[in-house]
Amino acid sequence: MFENNAITNLLHIKYPIFQGGMAWIGTAELASAVSNAGGLGIIGAGHMPPDALRAEIQKVKGWTKNPFGVNIMLMSPFVKEVMQVVVEEKVPVVTTGAGNPGEYVPALKEIGSKVIPVVASVALAKRLVKSGADAVIAEGMESGGHIGEITTMALVPQVVDAVDVPVIAAGGIGDARGMAAAFALGAQAVQMGSRFVVSEECIAHPHYKELVVKAKDRSTVITGRTLGHPVRSISNKLTRKYEEMEAAGASNEELEKLGVGALHRATHEGDVENGTVMIGEISGMLNDIKPVKTIIEDMVNALPSVFKTSVAKTN
Ligand code: TUI
């Protein structure tokens, strides 16, 4: 199965399924479960200080022998230090988000890490492939958290046509139908965040998971457009307050202050009214909390066999 797949071959993994590297939620527990189930588990470094990230990497190394990754959020104040940690720890796969990682690519490649940036545009995909990216994750605006402007349906085939490295599709994928659609668009793998939030191994507060399970197709909203970093999350007291303040002409500083600590408030304290519940548009079809292994195996079993034996593009 997946013998002809460029991503399983490049990364030495069983299934072409990545777990999105989510801040506060993509911990060693979730990442090692996904890697043990044959996918690529990814620690979400988010705003983590370097020592915390090193501890998380060492936990994953103890809990799985399979390849794993770290996602580096480029808006983090610790970006230089956490890059240094992933180099020292020789992390097999490094994904990046929320910015352009070009300056860090040479150091990562030097120690043999595979570098796979998340892109939300064709232009950045092309630039990063020139800088040496081994593959790119094309993430549509259906995703939760920090997003771009283009949908997965429109972005993936345009990135596939523009670059000569494998493309991983992300945004709006939660089951075998989404995976088949991604392969049909020319992607060689998928990345899922939301589906893994509602897994047994995910350490998110039960209130967070319950809200995702209850969510419907139109439950999410995008805030932060005027600040230049749009974020998708479940509509709640905090997003409504944000919208009211934005409409009343609040300053960028006041709006940014609302977001400080808000993700942790939801993921760890369980305050899902005054915190940010980042999740993608597919939350409406996520109706149960399952073990990671079941999520992955159900998905692969239901995938039409044509996508397991051949892929649309073999570069
Ligand atoms: O990074 C994400 N999703 C995230 S990061 C995050 S942490 C956070 N916490 C609080 C507030 C804001 C963020 C939560 N969710 N996804 C990957 C992603 N990258 N989506 C979009 C992009 C992106 C956007 C623009 C990547 C590059 C880019 O352009 C940069 C450039 O210089 O051209």
mmCIF file of N, CA and C in Angstrom, residues 17 19 36 58 127 139 146 171 193 201 229 231 233 251 269 272 286:
data_model
loop_
_atom_site.group_PDB
_atom_site.id
_atom_site.type_symbol
_atom_site.label_atom_id
_atom_site.label_comp_id
_atom_site.label_asym_id
_atom_site.label_seq_id
_atom_site.Cartn_x
_atom_site.Cartn_y
_atom_site.Cartn_z
ATOM 1 N N ILE A 17 -0.396 10.570 5.779
ATOM 2 C CA ILE A 17 -1.309 11.367 6.618
ATOM 3 C C ILE A 17 -0.482 12.105 7.668
ATOM 4 N N GLN A 19 -0.386 14.937 10.856
ATOM 5 C CA GLN A 19 -1.207 15.606 11.876
ATOM 6 C C GLN A 19 -0.739 17.055 11.917
ATOM 7 N N ASN A 36 2.899 6.483 15.816
ATOM 8 C CA ASN A 36 2.770 5.040 16.101
ATOM 9 C C ASN A 36 1.704 4.387 15.234
ATOM 10 N N GLN A 58 11.908 15.163 23.282
ATOM 11 C CA GLN A 58 12.495 13.989 23.943
ATOM 12 C C GLN A 58 11.425 12.996 24.373
ATOM 13 N N ARG A 127 8.815 30.115 -4.234
ATOM 14 C CA ARG A 127 10.004 30.703 -3.619
ATOM 15 C C ARG A 127 10.678 29.688 -2.692
ATOM 16 N N GLU A 139 -2.259 24.820 2.277
ATOM 17 C CA GLU A 139 -3.331 24.874 3.274
ATOM 18 C C GLU A 139 -4.401 25.881 2.880
ATOM 19 N N HIS A 146 -4.671 30.174 12.214
ATOM 20 C CA HIS A 146 -4.167 31.213 11.307
ATOM 21 C C HIS A 146 -4.296 30.720 9.869
ATOM 22 N N GLY A 171 -6.684 21.499 5.037
ATOM 23 C CA GLY A 171 -7.815 22.422 5.095
ATOM 24 C C GLY A 171 -9.087 21.753 4.634
ATOM 25 N N GLY A 193 -5.807 18.643 11.026
ATOM 26 C CA GLY A 193 -5.696 19.151 12.383
ATOM 27 C C GLY A 193 -6.953 18.854 13.167
ATOM 28 N N GLU A 201 -6.424 10.733 22.329
ATOM 29 C CA GLU A 201 -5.074 11.075 22.786
ATOM 30 C C GLU A 201 -4.829 12.570 22.885
ATOM 31 N N HIS A 229 -3.584 39.118 10.341
ATOM 32 C CA HIS A 229 -3.471 37.662 10.545
ATOM 33 C C HIS A 229 -4.812 37.064 10.938
ATOM 34 N N VAL A 231 -7.753 34.565 11.738
ATOM 35 C CA VAL A 231 -7.791 33.330 12.527
ATOM 36 C C VAL A 231 -9.213 32.770 12.502
ATOM 37 N N SER A 233 -11.985 30.404 14.188
ATOM 38 C CA SER A 233 -12.301 29.739 15.460
ATOM 39 C C SER A 233 -13.814 29.689 15.621
ATOM 40 N N SER A 251 -8.188 50.120 18.401
ATOM 41 C CA SER A 251 -6.830 50.134 17.825
ATOM 42 C C SER A 251 -6.323 48.697 17.689
ATOM 43 N N GLU A 269 -7.676 25.566 30.132
ATOM 44 C CA GLU A 269 -8.555 25.918 31.258
ATOM 45 C C GLU A 269 -10.002 25.526 30.960
ATOM 46 N N VAL A 272 -14.327 27.953 27.101
ATOM 47 C CA VAL A 272 -14.541 28.011 25.658
ATOM 48 C C VAL A 272 -15.463 29.171 25.252
ATOM 49 N N LEU A 286 -17.511 16.448 12.515
ATOM 50 C CA LEU A 286 -16.729 15.703 13.515
ATOM 51 C C LEU A 286 -17.636 15.460 14.713
#
